[in-house]
PDB file of C-alpha atoms in Angstrom:
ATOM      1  CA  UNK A   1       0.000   0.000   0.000  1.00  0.00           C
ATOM      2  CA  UNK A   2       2.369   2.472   0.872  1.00  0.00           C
ATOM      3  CA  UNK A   3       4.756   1.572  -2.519  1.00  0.00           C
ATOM      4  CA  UNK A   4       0.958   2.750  -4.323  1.00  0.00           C
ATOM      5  CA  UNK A   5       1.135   6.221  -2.194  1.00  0.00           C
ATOM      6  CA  UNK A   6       4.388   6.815  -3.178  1.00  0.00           C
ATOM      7  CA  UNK A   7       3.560   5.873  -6.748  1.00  0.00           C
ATOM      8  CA  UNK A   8       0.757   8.081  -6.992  1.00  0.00           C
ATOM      9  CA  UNK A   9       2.542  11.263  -5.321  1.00  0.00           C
ATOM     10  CA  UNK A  10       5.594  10.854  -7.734  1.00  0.00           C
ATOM     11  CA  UNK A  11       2.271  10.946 -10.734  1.00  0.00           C
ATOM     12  CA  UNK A  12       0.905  13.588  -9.054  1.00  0.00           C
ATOM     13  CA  UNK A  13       4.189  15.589  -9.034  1.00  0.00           C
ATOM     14  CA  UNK A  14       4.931  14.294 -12.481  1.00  0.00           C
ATOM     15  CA  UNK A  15       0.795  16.324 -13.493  1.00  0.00           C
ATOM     16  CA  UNK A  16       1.828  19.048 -11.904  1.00  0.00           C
ATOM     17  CA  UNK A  17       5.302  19.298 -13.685  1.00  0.00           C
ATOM     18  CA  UNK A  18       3.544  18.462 -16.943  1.00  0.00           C
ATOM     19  CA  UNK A  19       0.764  21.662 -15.805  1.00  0.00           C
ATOM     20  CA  UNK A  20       4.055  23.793 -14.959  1.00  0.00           C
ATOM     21  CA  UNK A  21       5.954  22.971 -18.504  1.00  0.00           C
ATOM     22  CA  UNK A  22       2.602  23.397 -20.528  1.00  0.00           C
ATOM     23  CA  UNK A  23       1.641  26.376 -19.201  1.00  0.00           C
ATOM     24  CA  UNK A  24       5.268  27.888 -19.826  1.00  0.00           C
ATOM     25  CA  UNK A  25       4.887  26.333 -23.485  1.00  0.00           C
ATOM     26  CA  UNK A  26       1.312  28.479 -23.941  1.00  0.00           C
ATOM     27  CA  UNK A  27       2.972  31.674 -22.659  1.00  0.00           C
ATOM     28  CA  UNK A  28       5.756  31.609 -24.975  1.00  0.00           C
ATOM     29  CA  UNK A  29       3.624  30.613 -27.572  1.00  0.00           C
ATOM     30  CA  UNK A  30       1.162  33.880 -27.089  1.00  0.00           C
ATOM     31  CA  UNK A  31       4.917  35.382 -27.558  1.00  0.00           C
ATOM     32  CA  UNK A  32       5.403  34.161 -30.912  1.00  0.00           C
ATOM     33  CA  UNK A  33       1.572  35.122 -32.202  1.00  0.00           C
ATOM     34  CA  UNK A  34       2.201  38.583 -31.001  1.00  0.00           C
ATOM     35  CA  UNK A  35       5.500  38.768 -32.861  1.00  0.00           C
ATOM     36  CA  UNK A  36       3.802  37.163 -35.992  1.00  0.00           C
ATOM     37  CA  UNK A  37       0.889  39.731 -35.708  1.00  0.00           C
ATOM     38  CA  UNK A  38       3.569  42.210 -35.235  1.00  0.00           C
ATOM     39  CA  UNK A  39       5.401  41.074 -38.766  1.00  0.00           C
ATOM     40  CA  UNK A  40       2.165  40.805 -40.348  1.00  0.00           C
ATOM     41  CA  UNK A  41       1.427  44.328 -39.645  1.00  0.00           C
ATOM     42  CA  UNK A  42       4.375  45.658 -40.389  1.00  0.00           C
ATOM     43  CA  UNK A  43       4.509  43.428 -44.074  1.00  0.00           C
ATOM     44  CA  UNK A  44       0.927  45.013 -44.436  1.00  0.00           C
ATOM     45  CA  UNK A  45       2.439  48.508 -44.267  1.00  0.00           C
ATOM     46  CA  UNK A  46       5.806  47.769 -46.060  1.00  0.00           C
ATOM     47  CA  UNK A  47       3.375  46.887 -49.169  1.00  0.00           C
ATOM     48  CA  UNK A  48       1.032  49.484 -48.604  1.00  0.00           C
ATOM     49  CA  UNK A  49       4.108  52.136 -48.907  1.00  0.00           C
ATOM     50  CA  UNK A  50       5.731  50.037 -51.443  1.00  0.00           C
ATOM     51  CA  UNK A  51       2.729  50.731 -53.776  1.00  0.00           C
ATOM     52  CA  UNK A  52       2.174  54.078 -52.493  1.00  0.00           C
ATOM     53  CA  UNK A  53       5.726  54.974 -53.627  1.00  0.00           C
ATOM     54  CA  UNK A  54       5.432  53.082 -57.357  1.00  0.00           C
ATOM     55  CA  UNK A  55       1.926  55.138 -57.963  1.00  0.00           C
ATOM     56  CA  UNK A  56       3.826  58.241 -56.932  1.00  0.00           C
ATOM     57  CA  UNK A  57       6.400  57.740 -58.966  1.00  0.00           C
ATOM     58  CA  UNK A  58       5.068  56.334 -61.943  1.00  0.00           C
ATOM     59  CA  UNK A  59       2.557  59.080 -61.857  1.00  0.00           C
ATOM     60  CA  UNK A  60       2.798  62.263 -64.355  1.00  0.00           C
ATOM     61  CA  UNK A  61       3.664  65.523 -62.830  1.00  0.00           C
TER      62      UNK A  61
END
């Protein structure tokens, strides 16, 4: 009986490590899809000035 307590309370820790690592893995990962929604933006604009630019220049004075 007591080799099944101390089998369950080394699972239980092992839960709460998994809890602990996947909740590390979620927060960096909100990291990364802010820095993607970050690039996107900043691709959006890039383009958006990129064609600006062209139509300005390509325009007659």
């Amino acid at each position: 009986m007591a080799e099944l307590d101390t089998q369950q309370r080394h699972n239980n820790e092992r839960v709460e490590m998994n809890k602990h690592e996947a909740a590390l893995i979620a927060a960096k990962l909100k990291e990364v899809e802010d820095k993607v929604t970050r690039l996107e933006d900043l691709a959006r604009r890039v383009l958006e000035n990129a064609r600006a630019t062209s139509s300005a220049a390509s325009s007659p004075r």
